[in-house]
PDB file of C-alpha atoms in Angstrom:
ATOM      1  CA  MET X  47    -114.132 140.357  61.758  1.00 96.00           C
ATOM      2  CA  ILE X  48    -112.914 137.443  63.867  1.00 97.00           C
ATOM      3  CA  PHE X  49    -112.933 137.269  67.663  1.00 98.00           C
ATOM      4  CA  HIS X  50    -110.729 134.521  69.118  1.00 98.00           C
ATOM      5  CA  VAL X  51    -111.719 133.973  72.751  1.00 98.00           C
ATOM      6  CA  LEU X  52    -109.380 132.047  75.061  1.00 98.00           C
ATOM      7  CA  THR X  53    -111.634 130.671  77.786  1.00 98.00           C
ATOM      8  CA  LEU X  54    -112.268 127.830  80.201  1.00 98.00           C
ATOM      9  CA  PHE X  55    -115.951 127.896  79.229  1.00 98.00           C
ATOM     10  CA  PRO X  56    -116.179 127.931  75.418  1.00 98.00           C
ATOM     11  CA  GLU X  57    -119.849 126.925  75.356  1.00 98.00           C
ATOM     12  CA  MET X  58    -120.718 130.022  77.358  1.00 98.00           C
ATOM     13  CA  ILE X  59    -119.209 132.170  74.603  1.00 98.00           C
ATOM     14  CA  ARG X  60    -120.612 130.151  71.698  1.00 98.00           C
ATOM     15  CA  GLU X  61    -124.134 130.051  73.072  1.00 98.00           C
ATOM     16  CA  ALA X  62    -124.356 133.755  73.855  1.00 97.00           C
ATOM     17  CA  ALA X  63    -122.871 134.727  70.481  1.00 97.00           C
ATOM     18  CA  SER X  64    -125.308 132.567  68.519  1.00 97.00           C
ATOM     19  CA  HIS X  65    -128.421 134.669  69.143  1.00 97.00           C
ATOM     20  CA  SER X  66    -129.967 137.951  68.001  1.00 96.00           C
ATOM     21  CA  ILE X  67    -127.859 140.383  65.987  1.00 96.00           C
ATOM     22  CA  LEU X  68    -124.580 138.605  66.735  1.00 97.00           C
ATOM     23  CA  GLY X  69    -126.013 135.293  65.559  1.00 98.00           C
ATOM     24  CA  ARG X  70    -127.338 136.824  62.352  1.00 97.00           C
ATOM     25  CA  ALA X  71    -124.035 138.593  61.701  1.00 97.00           C
ATOM     26  CA  ALA X  72    -122.161 135.321  62.139  1.00 98.00           C
ATOM     27  CA  LYS X  73    -124.490 133.501  59.742  1.00 97.00           C
ATOM     28  CA  ALA X  74    -123.964 136.288  57.206  1.00 97.00           C
ATOM     29  CA  GLY X  75    -120.192 135.950  57.509  1.00 97.00           C
ATOM     30  CA  LEU X  76    -119.733 139.465  58.898  1.00 98.00           C
ATOM     31  CA  ILE X  77    -118.218 138.273  62.167  1.00 98.00           C
ATOM     32  CA  GLU X  78    -116.829 135.017  63.534  1.00 98.00           C
ATOM     33  CA  VAL X  79    -116.557 134.092  67.197  1.00 98.00           C
ATOM     34  CA  ASN X  80    -113.945 131.392  67.723  1.00 98.00           C
ATOM     35  CA  ALA X  81    -114.016 130.081  71.310  1.00 98.00           C
ATOM     36  CA  VAL X  82    -110.804 128.229  72.201  1.00 98.00           C
ATOM     37  CA  ASN X  83    -110.756 126.037  75.297  1.00 98.00           C
ATOM     38  CA  ILE X  84    -107.603 126.788  77.290  1.00 98.00           C
ATOM     39  CA  ARG X  85    -107.922 123.441  79.042  1.00 97.00           C
ATOM     40  CA  ASP X  86    -107.260 121.662  75.733  1.00 97.00           C
ATOM     41  CA  PHE X  87    -103.671 122.896  75.994  1.00 98.00           C
ATOM     42  CA  ALA X  88    -102.942 121.661  79.511  1.00 97.00           C
ATOM     43  CA  VAL X  89     -99.877 119.415  79.677  1.00 93.00           C
ATOM     44  CA  ASN X  90    -100.974 116.892  82.309  1.00 88.00           C
ATOM     45  CA  LYS X  91    -103.697 114.280  82.171  1.00 85.00           C
ATOM     46  CA  HIS X  92    -105.843 116.129  84.699  1.00 88.00           C
ATOM     47  CA  GLY X  93    -106.171 119.158  82.437  1.00 90.00           C
ATOM     48  CA  GLN X  94    -104.666 121.447  85.069  1.00 96.00           C
ATOM     49  CA  VAL X  95    -104.734 125.124  84.129  1.00 97.00           C
ATOM     50  CA  ASP X  96    -104.253 126.755  87.537  1.00 97.00           C
ATOM     51  CA  ASP X  97    -101.989 126.465  90.552  1.00 97.00           C
ATOM     52  CA  ALA X  98    -101.361 128.038  93.949  1.00 96.00           C
ATOM     53  CA  PRO X  99     -99.689 131.460  93.892  1.00 95.00           C
ATOM     54  CA  TYR X 100     -96.018 131.800  94.760  1.00 96.00           C
ATOM     55  CA  GLY X 101     -95.684 133.705  98.012  1.00 96.00           C
ATOM     56  CA  GLY X 102     -98.924 132.325  99.380  1.00 95.00           C
ATOM     57  CA  GLY X 103    -102.355 133.844  99.534  1.00 93.00           C
ATOM     58  CA  ALA X 104    -105.934 132.879  98.829  1.00 91.00           C
ATOM     59  CA  GLY X 105    -107.178 131.513  95.519  1.00 94.00           C
ATOM     60  CA  MET X 106    -105.474 130.047  92.482  1.00 96.00           C
ATOM     61  CA  VAL X 107    -103.687 131.612  89.512  1.00 97.00           C
ATOM     62  CA  MET X 108    -104.130 130.601  85.878  1.00 97.00           C
ATOM     63  CA  MET X 109    -100.906 129.106  84.518  1.00 98.00           C
ATOM     64  CA  ALA X 110     -99.023 130.798  81.678  1.00 98.00           C
ATOM     65  CA  GLN X 111     -98.229 127.705  79.589  1.00 98.00           C
ATOM     66  CA  PRO X 112    -101.772 126.591  78.592  1.00 98.00           C
ATOM     67  CA  ILE X 113    -102.705 130.149  77.649  1.00 98.00           C
ATOM     68  CA  TYR X 114     -99.525 130.640  75.642  1.00 98.00           C
ATOM     69  CA  ASP X 115     -99.998 127.377  73.767  1.00 98.00           C
ATOM     70  CA  ALA X 116    -103.625 128.263  72.996  1.00 98.00           C
ATOM     71  CA  TYR X 117    -102.405 131.633  71.703  1.00 98.00           C
ATOM     72  CA  GLN X 118     -99.808 129.945  69.479  1.00 97.00           C
ATOM     73  CA  HIS X 119    -102.512 127.606  68.152  1.00 96.00           C
ATOM     74  CA  ILE X 120    -104.518 130.632  67.030  1.00 96.00           C
ATOM     75  CA  LEU X 121    -101.524 132.227  65.330  1.00 96.00           C
ATOM     76  CA  GLN X 122    -100.820 129.010  63.437  1.00 94.00           C
ATOM     77  CA  ASN X 123    -104.346 129.035  62.057  1.00 89.00           C
ATOM     78  CA  THR X 124    -104.757 132.645  61.037  1.00 88.00           C
ATOM     79  CA  SER X 125    -103.291 134.909  58.380  1.00 83.00           C
ATOM     80  CA  ASP X 126    -102.901 137.757  60.872  1.00 78.00           C
ATOM     81  CA  GLN X 127     -99.718 137.187  62.866  1.00 82.00           C
ATOM     82  CA  THR X 128    -100.066 140.349  64.949  1.00 90.00           C
ATOM     83  CA  PRO X 129    -103.682 140.583  66.144  1.00 95.00           C
ATOM     84  CA  PRO X 130    -104.256 142.667  69.288  1.00 97.00           C
ATOM     85  CA  VAL X 131    -104.407 140.494  72.407  1.00 98.00           C
ATOM     86  CA  ILE X 132    -106.840 141.853  74.978  1.00 98.00           C
ATOM     87  CA  TYR X 133    -107.016 140.630  78.570  1.00 98.00           C
ATOM     88  CA  LEU X 134    -110.427 141.357  80.123  1.00 98.00           C
ATOM     89  CA  SER X 135    -109.331 142.744  83.474  1.00 96.00           C
ATOM     90  CA  PRO X 136    -110.644 145.182  86.104  1.00 94.00           C
ATOM     91  CA  GLN X 137    -107.173 146.748  85.956  1.00 95.00           C
ATOM     92  CA  GLY X 138    -107.582 147.713  82.290  1.00 96.00           C
ATOM     93  CA  ARG X 139    -108.798 150.909  80.665  1.00 96.00           C
ATOM     94  CA  VAL X 140    -112.580 151.154  80.858  1.00 97.00           C
ATOM     95  CA  LEU X 141    -114.396 150.241  77.659  1.00 97.00           C
ATOM     96  CA  THR X 142    -115.960 153.250  75.935  1.00 96.00           C
ATOM     97  CA  GLN X 143    -117.622 153.858  72.603  1.00 95.00           C
ATOM     98  CA  PRO X 144    -114.432 155.372  71.098  1.00 95.00           C
ATOM     99  CA  ILE X 145    -112.484 152.273  72.173  1.00 97.00           C
ATOM    100  CA  ALA X 146    -115.142 150.046  70.602  1.00 98.00           C
ATOM    101  CA  GLN X 147    -114.880 152.085  67.397  1.00 97.00           C
ATOM    102  CA  GLU X 148    -111.094 151.772  67.476  1.00 97.00           C
ATOM    103  CA  LEU X 149    -111.257 147.985  67.890  1.00 98.00           C
ATOM    104  CA  SER X 150    -113.880 147.610  65.159  1.00 97.00           C
ATOM    105  CA  GLN X 151    -111.210 148.603  62.630  1.00 96.00           C
ATOM    106  CA  GLN X 152    -109.220 145.439  63.366  1.00 96.00           C
ATOM    107  CA  LYS X 153    -109.595 142.280  61.280  1.00 96.00           C
ATOM    108  CA  GLU X 154    -109.053 139.961  64.244  1.00 97.00           C
ATOM    109  CA  LEU X 155    -108.917 140.244  68.033  1.00 98.00           C
ATOM    110  CA  ILE X 156    -107.735 137.746  70.623  1.00 98.00           C
ATOM    111  CA  LEU X 157    -109.558 138.004  73.954  1.00 98.00           C
ATOM    112  CA  ILE X 158    -108.346 136.281  77.122  1.00 98.00           C
ATOM    113  CA  CYS X 159    -110.864 135.446  79.850  1.00 98.00           C
ATOM    114  CA  GLY X 160    -109.323 135.139  83.297  1.00 97.00           C
ATOM    115  CA  HIS X 161    -110.588 133.246  86.346  1.00 95.00           C
ATOM    116  CA  TYR X 162    -109.690 132.745  89.993  1.00 93.00           C
ATOM    117  CA  GLU X 163    -107.072 135.321  91.048  1.00 94.00           C
ATOM    118  CA  GLY X 164    -106.194 136.110  87.442  1.00 95.00           C
ATOM    119  CA  LEU X 165    -103.323 135.210  85.121  1.00 97.00           C
ATOM    120  CA  ASP X 166     -99.668 134.525  85.790  1.00 98.00           C
ATOM    121  CA  GLU X 167     -98.158 137.978  85.242  1.00 97.00           C
ATOM    122  CA  ARG X 168     -95.635 136.574  82.786  1.00 98.00           C
ATOM    123  CA  ILE X 169     -98.296 135.711  80.200  1.00 98.00           C
ATOM    124  CA  ILE X 170     -99.547 139.302  80.395  1.00 98.00           C
ATOM    125  CA  GLU X 171     -96.013 140.561  79.823  1.00 98.00           C
ATOM    126  CA  GLU X 172     -95.416 138.071  77.003  1.00 98.00           C
ATOM    127  CA  ILE X 173     -98.493 138.390  74.778  1.00 98.00           C
ATOM    128  CA  VAL X 174    -101.079 140.887  76.063  1.00 98.00           C
ATOM    129  CA  THR X 175    -101.173 144.172  74.148  1.00 98.00           C
ATOM    130  CA  ASP X 176    -104.111 145.768  75.969  1.00 98.00           C
ATOM    131  CA  GLU X 177    -106.166 145.299  79.131  1.00 98.00           C
ATOM    132  CA  ILE X 178    -109.802 146.347  79.061  1.00 98.00           C
ATOM    133  CA  SER X 179    -112.362 146.577  81.855  1.00 98.00           C
ATOM    134  CA  ILE X 180    -116.110 146.911  81.494  1.00 98.00           C
ATOM    135  CA  GLY X 181    -116.454 148.733  84.811  1.00 96.00           C
ATOM    136  CA  ASN X 182    -115.139 149.219  88.321  1.00 95.00           C
ATOM    137  CA  TYR X 183    -116.290 145.907  89.730  1.00 94.00           C
ATOM    138  CA  VAL X 184    -115.081 142.298  89.775  1.00 93.00           C
ATOM    139  CA  LEU X 185    -116.718 139.355  87.979  1.00 95.00           C
ATOM    140  CA  THR X 186    -116.299 135.634  88.617  1.00 95.00           C
ATOM    141  CA  GLY X 187    -114.703 135.296  85.186  1.00 97.00           C
ATOM    142  CA  GLY X 188    -113.840 137.199  82.049  1.00 98.00           C
ATOM    143  CA  GLU X 189    -116.484 135.628  79.798  1.00 98.00           C
ATOM    144  CA  PRO X 190    -119.290 138.161  80.489  1.00 98.00           C
ATOM    145  CA  ALA X 191    -116.824 141.000  79.892  1.00 98.00           C
ATOM    146  CA  ALA X 192    -115.612 139.407  76.643  1.00 98.00           C
ATOM    147  CA  LEU X 193    -119.206 139.115  75.431  1.00 98.00           C
ATOM    148  CA  VAL X 194    -119.845 142.767  76.235  1.00 98.00           C
ATOM    149  CA  LEU X 195    -116.794 143.759  74.220  1.00 98.00           C
ATOM    150  CA  ILE X 196    -117.752 141.480  71.312  1.00 98.00           C
ATOM    151  CA  ASP X 197    -121.252 142.955  71.241  1.00 98.00           C
ATOM    152  CA  ALA X 198    -120.072 146.575  71.455  1.00 98.00           C
ATOM    153  CA  VAL X 199    -117.489 146.096  68.702  1.00 98.00           C
ATOM    154  CA  SER X 200    -119.501 143.843  66.380  1.00 98.00           C
ATOM    155  CA  ARG X 201    -122.380 146.263  65.999  1.00 97.00           C
ATOM    156  CA  LEU X 202    -119.920 148.797  64.573  1.00 97.00           C
ATOM    157  CA  VAL X 203    -118.721 146.408  61.876  1.00 97.00           C
ATOM    158  CA  GLN X 204    -120.108 147.459  58.505  1.00 95.00           C
ATOM    159  CA  GLY X 205    -123.322 145.625  57.645  1.00 96.00           C
ATOM    160  CA  VAL X 206    -124.004 144.146  61.092  1.00 97.00           C
ATOM    161  CA  LEU X 207    -126.789 146.585  61.977  1.00 94.00           C
ATOM    162  CA  GLY X 208    -128.038 146.893  58.411  1.00 83.00           C
ATOM    163  CA  LYS X 209    -128.272 150.688  58.429  1.00 67.00           C
ATOM    164  CA  GLU X 210    -125.140 152.663  59.213  1.00 58.00           C
ATOM    165  CA  ALA X 211    -127.273 155.398  60.795  1.00 47.00           C
ATOM    166  CA  SER X 212    -128.417 152.888  63.407  1.00 54.00           C
ATOM    167  CA  HIS X 213    -125.391 153.590  65.580  1.00 55.00           C
ATOM    168  CA  GLN X 214    -124.390 157.099  64.484  1.00 61.00           C
ATOM    169  CA  ASP X 215    -126.869 158.927  66.746  1.00 59.00           C
ATOM    170  CA  GLU X 216    -126.572 156.641  69.750  1.00 63.00           C
ATOM    171  CA  SER X 217    -125.411 157.527  73.240  1.00 62.00           C
ATOM    172  CA  PHE X 218    -121.673 158.329  73.398  1.00 59.00           C
ATOM    173  CA  SER X 219    -121.306 158.295  69.586  1.00 59.00           C
ATOM    174  CA  THR X 220    -120.959 162.065  69.271  1.00 58.00           C
ATOM    175  CA  GLU X 221    -120.243 164.991  71.598  1.00 70.00           C
ATOM    176  CA  ASN X 222    -120.398 162.838  74.759  1.00 85.00           C
ATOM    177  CA  LEU X 223    -124.194 163.028  74.737  1.00 92.00           C
ATOM    178  CA  LEU X 224    -126.792 160.455  75.660  1.00 93.00           C
ATOM    179  CA  GLU X 225    -129.285 159.483  73.001  1.00 93.00           C
ATOM    180  CA  TYR X 226    -132.614 161.294  72.744  1.00 95.00           C
ATOM    181  CA  PRO X 227    -135.865 159.517  73.821  1.00 95.00           C
ATOM    182  CA  HIS X 228    -137.719 157.277  71.367  1.00 96.00           C
ATOM    183  CA  TYR X 229    -141.444 156.671  70.823  1.00 97.00           C
ATOM    184  CA  THR X 230    -143.570 154.350  68.703  1.00 96.00           C
ATOM    185  CA  ARG X 231    -147.245 153.415  68.323  1.00 96.00           C
ATOM    186  CA  PRO X 232    -149.718 154.035  69.864  1.00 96.00           C
ATOM    187  CA  PRO X 233    -149.623 157.853  69.994  1.00 96.00           C
ATOM    188  CA  ILE X 234    -151.168 157.783  73.502  1.00 96.00           C
ATOM    189  CA  PHE X 235    -150.307 155.226  76.194  1.00 97.00           C
ATOM    190  CA  ARG X 236    -151.955 155.456  79.622  1.00 97.00           C
ATOM    191  CA  GLY X 237    -152.521 159.166  79.070  1.00 97.00           C
ATOM    192  CA  ARG X 238    -148.951 159.845  77.993  1.00 97.00           C
ATOM    193  CA  GLU X 239    -148.739 161.392  74.523  1.00 97.00           C
ATOM    194  CA  VAL X 240    -145.951 161.260  71.981  1.00 97.00           C
ATOM    195  CA  PRO X 241    -144.361 164.750  71.674  1.00 97.00           C
ATOM    196  CA  GLU X 242    -146.218 166.626  68.958  1.00 97.00           C
ATOM    197  CA  ILE X 243    -143.034 167.588  67.123  1.00 97.00           C
ATOM    198  CA  LEU X 244    -142.359 163.921  66.277  1.00 97.00           C
ATOM    199  CA  LEU X 245    -145.704 163.711  64.473  1.00 97.00           C
ATOM    200  CA  SER X 246    -145.133 166.914  62.486  1.00 97.00           C
ATOM    201  CA  GLY X 247    -143.087 165.437  59.654  1.00 96.00           C
ATOM    202  CA  HIS X 248    -140.732 168.443  59.844  1.00 97.00           C
ATOM    203  CA  HIS X 249    -137.349 166.735  59.818  1.00 97.00           C
ATOM    204  CA  GLY X 250    -135.315 169.853  60.547  1.00 97.00           C
ATOM    205  CA  LYS X 251    -137.298 170.703  63.670  1.00 98.00           C
ATOM    206  CA  ILE X 252    -137.289 167.060  64.746  1.00 97.00           C
ATOM    207  CA  ALA X 253    -133.489 167.028  64.498  1.00 96.00           C
ATOM    208  CA  GLU X 254    -133.309 170.206  66.613  1.00 97.00           C
ATOM    209  CA  TRP X 255    -135.667 168.714  69.218  1.00 97.00           C
ATOM    210  CA  ARG X 256    -133.627 165.530  69.424  1.00 96.00           C
ATOM    211  CA  GLN X 257    -130.404 167.475  69.923  1.00 96.00           C
ATOM    212  CA  GLU X 258    -132.035 169.501  72.707  1.00 97.00           C
ATOM    213  CA  GLN X 259    -133.327 166.338  74.354  1.00 97.00           C
ATOM    214  CA  SER X 260    -129.900 164.725  74.180  1.00 95.00           C
ATOM    215  CA  ILE X 261    -128.374 167.718  75.963  1.00 95.00           C
ATOM    216  CA  LYS X 262    -131.104 167.792  78.635  1.00 96.00           C
ATOM    217  CA  ARG X 263    -130.927 164.035  79.176  1.00 96.00           C
ATOM    218  CA  THR X 264    -127.145 164.124  79.559  1.00 95.00           C
ATOM    219  CA  GLN X 265    -127.324 166.988  82.057  1.00 95.00           C
ATOM    220  CA  ALA X 266    -129.976 165.157  84.078  1.00 96.00           C
ATOM    221  CA  LYS X 267    -128.643 161.596  83.980  1.00 96.00           C
ATOM    222  CA  ARG X 268    -124.892 161.778  83.295  1.00 93.00           C
ATOM    223  CA  PRO X 269    -123.562 165.268  84.077  1.00 94.00           C
ATOM    224  CA  ASP X 270    -120.127 163.641  84.527  1.00 90.00           C
ATOM    225  CA  LEU X 271    -119.858 163.263  80.740  1.00 88.00           C
ATOM    226  CA  ASN X 272    -119.441 167.019  80.319  1.00 81.00           C
ATOM    227  CA  GLN X 273    -116.989 167.633  83.141  1.00 72.00           C
TER     228      GLN X 273
END
Protein backbone atom coordinates (compact mmCIF):
# COMPACT_ATOMS: atom_id res chain seq x y z
CA MET A 1 0.00 0.00 0.00
CA ILE A 2 1.28 3.47 -0.87
CA PHE A 3 0.68 6.64 1.14
CA HIS A 4 1.42 9.86 -0.77
CA VAL A 5 1.68 12.71 1.74
CA LEU A 6 1.51 16.31 0.51
CA THR A 7 3.31 18.33 3.17
CA LEU A 8 5.49 21.34 3.89
CA PHE A 9 7.64 19.17 6.17
CA PRO A 10 8.50 15.96 4.29
CA GLU A 11 11.33 15.01 6.65
CA MET A 12 8.89 14.95 9.54
CA ILE A 13 6.87 12.29 7.72
CA ARG A 14 9.85 10.31 6.45
CA GLU A 15 11.58 10.19 9.81
CA ALA A 16 8.53 9.10 11.79
CA ALA A 17 7.61 6.45 9.20
CA SER A 18 11.09 4.92 9.18
CA HIS A 19 10.95 3.35 12.65
CA SER A 20 9.35 0.39 14.42
CA ILE A 21 6.63 -1.57 12.65
CA LEU A 22 6.13 1.03 9.92
CA GLY A 23 9.85 1.03 9.13
CA ARG A 24 9.96 -2.76 8.96
CA ALA A 25 6.85 -2.88 6.78
CA ALA A 26 8.40 -0.38 4.38
CA LYS A 27 11.64 -2.37 4.16
CA ALA A 28 9.59 -5.50 3.44
CA GLY A 29 7.74 -3.72 0.63
CA LEU A 30 4.35 -3.99 2.35
CA ILE A 31 3.84 -0.23 2.53
CA GLU A 32 5.46 2.85 1.00
CA VAL A 33 5.33 6.35 2.43
CA ASN A 34 6.00 8.94 -0.26
CA ALA A 35 6.39 12.43 1.24
CA VAL A 36 5.96 15.16 -1.39
CA ASN A 37 7.10 18.68 -0.57
CA ILE A 38 4.37 21.13 -1.59
CA ARG A 39 6.92 23.93 -1.65
CA ASP A 40 8.67 22.26 -4.60
CA PHE A 41 5.65 23.24 -6.71
CA ALA A 42 5.56 26.93 -5.82
CA VAL A 43 5.68 29.19 -8.88
CA ASN A 44 7.80 32.06 -7.57
CA LYS A 45 11.44 32.12 -6.56
CA HIS A 46 10.60 32.58 -2.89
CA GLY A 47 8.77 29.26 -2.74
CA GLN A 48 5.56 30.94 -1.59
CA VAL A 49 2.79 28.51 -0.68
CA ASP A 50 0.52 30.74 1.41
CA ASP A 51 -1.08 34.16 1.22
CA ALA A 52 -3.38 36.46 3.17
CA PRO A 53 -7.07 35.50 3.16
CA TYR A 54 -9.52 37.40 0.98
CA GLY A 55 -11.90 39.33 3.20
CA GLY A 56 -9.29 39.88 5.87
CA GLY A 57 -8.68 38.08 9.11
CA ALA A 58 -5.80 36.62 11.06
CA GLY A 59 -3.35 34.07 9.70
CA MET A 60 -2.48 32.87 6.23
CA VAL A 61 -4.13 30.40 3.86
CA MET A 62 -2.34 27.71 1.85
CA MET A 63 -2.61 28.45 -1.87
CA ALA A 64 -4.45 26.06 -4.19
CA GLN A 65 -1.95 26.02 -7.08
CA PRO A 66 1.09 24.41 -5.36
CA ILE A 67 -1.11 21.71 -3.84
CA TYR A 68 -2.84 21.01 -7.14
CA ASP A 69 0.45 20.76 -9.01
CA ALA A 70 1.86 18.41 -6.36
CA TYR A 71 -1.29 16.30 -6.72
CA GLN A 72 -0.89 16.18 -10.51
CA HIS A 73 2.76 15.15 -10.06
CA ILE A 74 1.61 12.16 -8.03
CA LEU A 75 -0.98 11.15 -10.61
CA GLN A 76 1.63 11.29 -13.36
CA ASN A 77 3.81 8.87 -11.44
CA THR A 78 1.30 6.27 -10.34
CA SER A 79 -0.81 3.63 -12.03
CA ASP A 80 -3.84 4.54 -9.92
CA GLN A 81 -5.51 7.58 -11.45
CA THR A 82 -8.31 7.75 -8.89
CA PRO A 83 -6.76 7.30 -5.43
CA PRO A 84 -8.78 8.73 -2.52
CA VAL A 85 -7.55 12.19 -1.53
CA ILE A 86 -7.84 12.80 2.20
CA TYR A 87 -7.47 16.22 3.82
CA LEU A 88 -6.51 15.92 7.50
CA SER A 89 -8.90 18.44 9.01
CA PRO A 90 -10.70 19.02 12.33
CA GLN A 91 -13.84 19.47 10.21
CA GLY A 92 -13.67 15.89 8.90
CA ARG A 93 -15.28 12.70 10.13
CA VAL A 94 -13.45 11.36 13.18
CA LEU A 95 -11.08 8.49 12.48
CA THR A 96 -12.33 5.17 13.85
CA GLN A 97 -11.25 1.57 13.53
CA PRO A 98 -13.92 0.83 10.88
CA ILE A 99 -12.68 3.80 8.83
CA ALA A 100 -9.10 2.54 9.16
CA GLN A 101 -10.26 -0.89 7.99
CA GLU A 102 -12.09 0.69 5.06
CA LEU A 103 -9.00 2.66 3.99
CA SER A 104 -6.72 -0.36 4.35
CA GLN A 105 -8.48 -1.90 1.34
CA GLN A 106 -7.14 0.84 -0.94
CA LYS A 107 -3.95 0.41 -2.96
CA GLU A 108 -2.95 4.06 -2.63
CA LEU A 109 -4.01 7.08 -0.58
CA ILE A 110 -3.14 10.75 -1.01
CA LEU A 111 -3.02 12.69 2.26
CA ILE A 112 -2.91 16.49 2.42
CA CYS A 113 -1.40 18.17 5.48
CA GLY A 114 -2.69 21.69 6.07
CA HIS A 115 -1.06 24.56 7.96
CA TYR A 116 -1.87 28.09 9.07
CA GLU A 117 -5.61 28.76 8.63
CA GLY A 118 -6.01 25.78 6.31
CA LEU A 119 -6.38 25.34 2.56
CA ASP A 120 -7.95 27.52 -0.09
CA GLU A 121 -11.48 26.09 -0.24
CA ARG A 122 -11.22 25.63 -4.00
CA ILE A 123 -8.55 22.93 -3.71
CA ILE A 124 -10.83 21.03 -1.32
CA GLU A 125 -13.67 21.29 -3.82
CA GLU A 126 -11.40 20.31 -6.73
CA ILE A 127 -9.54 17.23 -5.49
CA VAL A 128 -10.41 16.22 -1.91
CA THR A 129 -12.65 13.16 -1.65
CA ASP A 130 -12.71 12.86 2.14
CA GLU A 131 -11.84 14.90 5.23
CA ILE A 132 -10.70 13.05 8.32
CA SER A 133 -10.05 14.30 11.85
CA ILE A 134 -8.20 12.49 14.60
CA GLY A 135 -10.16 14.26 17.34
CA ASN A 136 -11.97 17.39 18.42
CA TYR A 137 -8.93 19.60 18.82
CA VAL A 138 -6.66 21.69 16.58
CA LEU A 139 -3.02 20.93 15.75
CA THR A 140 -0.34 23.27 14.39
CA GLY A 141 -0.25 21.19 11.20
CA GLY A 142 -1.65 18.10 9.57
CA GLU A 143 1.52 15.99 9.76
CA PRO A 144 0.86 14.40 13.19
CA ALA A 145 -2.68 13.55 12.07
CA ALA A 146 -1.40 12.05 8.81
CA LEU A 147 1.05 9.88 10.75
CA VAL A 148 -1.74 8.67 13.03
CA LEU A 149 -3.81 7.70 10.01
CA ILE A 150 -0.85 5.99 8.31
CA ASP A 151 -0.12 3.99 11.46
CA ALA A 152 -3.76 2.98 12.04
CA VAL A 153 -4.23 1.89 8.43
CA SER A 154 -0.83 0.26 7.85
CA ARG A 155 -1.15 -2.18 10.72
CA LEU A 156 -4.27 -3.58 9.04
CA VAL A 157 -2.44 -4.28 5.78
CA GLN A 158 -1.87 -8.01 5.40
CA GLY A 159 1.55 -9.07 6.67
CA VAL A 160 2.44 -5.84 8.50
CA LEU A 161 1.80 -7.22 11.99
CA GLY A 162 2.94 -10.73 11.12
CA LYS A 163 -0.02 -12.49 12.72
CA GLU A 164 -3.50 -11.59 11.52
CA ALA A 165 -4.87 -12.29 15.00
CA SER A 166 -2.73 -9.45 16.34
CA HIS A 167 -5.39 -6.89 15.49
CA GLN A 168 -8.57 -8.98 15.46
CA ASP A 169 -9.16 -8.85 19.23
CA GLU A 170 -8.06 -5.27 19.78
CA SER A 171 -10.11 -2.39 21.12
CA PHE A 172 -12.84 -1.25 18.68
CA SER A 173 -12.25 -4.22 16.33
CA THR A 174 -15.44 -6.03 17.31
CA GLU A 175 -18.68 -5.17 19.12
CA ASN A 176 -17.47 -1.68 20.14
CA LEU A 177 -15.55 -3.17 23.06
CA LEU A 178 -12.22 -2.22 24.56
CA GLU A 179 -9.54 -4.87 24.64
CA TYR A 180 -9.15 -7.10 27.69
CA PRO A 181 -6.14 -6.62 30.06
CA HIS A 182 -2.82 -8.30 29.29
CA TYR A 183 -0.18 -9.84 31.58
CA THR A 184 3.29 -11.31 31.17
CA ARG A 185 6.13 -12.55 33.39
CA PRO A 186 6.67 -12.47 36.32
CA PRO A 187 3.49 -14.03 37.74
CA ILE A 188 3.69 -11.70 40.78
CA PHE A 189 4.76 -8.04 40.63
CA ARG A 190 4.78 -5.94 43.81
CA GLY A 191 2.19 -8.26 45.32
CA ARG A 192 -0.10 -8.13 42.30
CA GLU A 193 -0.78 -11.58 40.85
CA VAL A 194 -1.69 -12.58 37.32
CA PRO A 195 -5.33 -13.81 37.26
CA GLU A 196 -5.30 -17.54 37.89
CA ILE A 197 -7.46 -18.31 34.85
CA LEU A 198 -4.67 -17.12 32.52
CA LEU A 199 -2.32 -19.72 33.99
CA SER A 200 -4.84 -22.56 33.68
CA GLY A 201 -4.18 -23.47 30.06
CA HIS A 202 -7.95 -23.80 29.50
CA HIS A 203 -8.41 -21.82 26.30
CA GLY A 204 -12.20 -21.87 26.32
CA LYS A 205 -12.43 -20.42 29.82
CA ILE A 206 -9.69 -17.92 29.04
CA ALA A 207 -11.69 -16.72 26.03
CA GLU A 208 -14.79 -16.34 28.22
CA TRP A 209 -12.81 -14.41 30.85
CA ARG A 210 -11.38 -12.07 28.24
CA GLN A 211 -14.82 -11.36 26.80
CA GLU A 212 -16.13 -10.58 30.29
CA GLN A 213 -13.18 -8.30 30.98
CA SER A 214 -13.71 -6.47 27.70
CA ILE A 215 -17.33 -5.79 28.63
CA LYS A 216 -16.44 -4.63 32.16
CA ARG A 217 -13.58 -2.45 30.91
CA THR A 218 -15.80 -0.80 28.30
CA GLN A 219 -18.53 -0.10 30.85
CA ALA A 220 -16.00 1.40 33.26
CA LYS A 221 -13.81 3.39 30.88
CA ARG A 222 -15.86 4.12 27.75
CA PRO A 223 -19.59 3.69 28.47
CA ASP A 224 -20.23 6.04 25.51
CA LEU A 225 -19.31 3.21 23.12
CA ASN A 226 -22.51 1.35 23.98
CA GLN A 227 -24.91 4.27 23.89
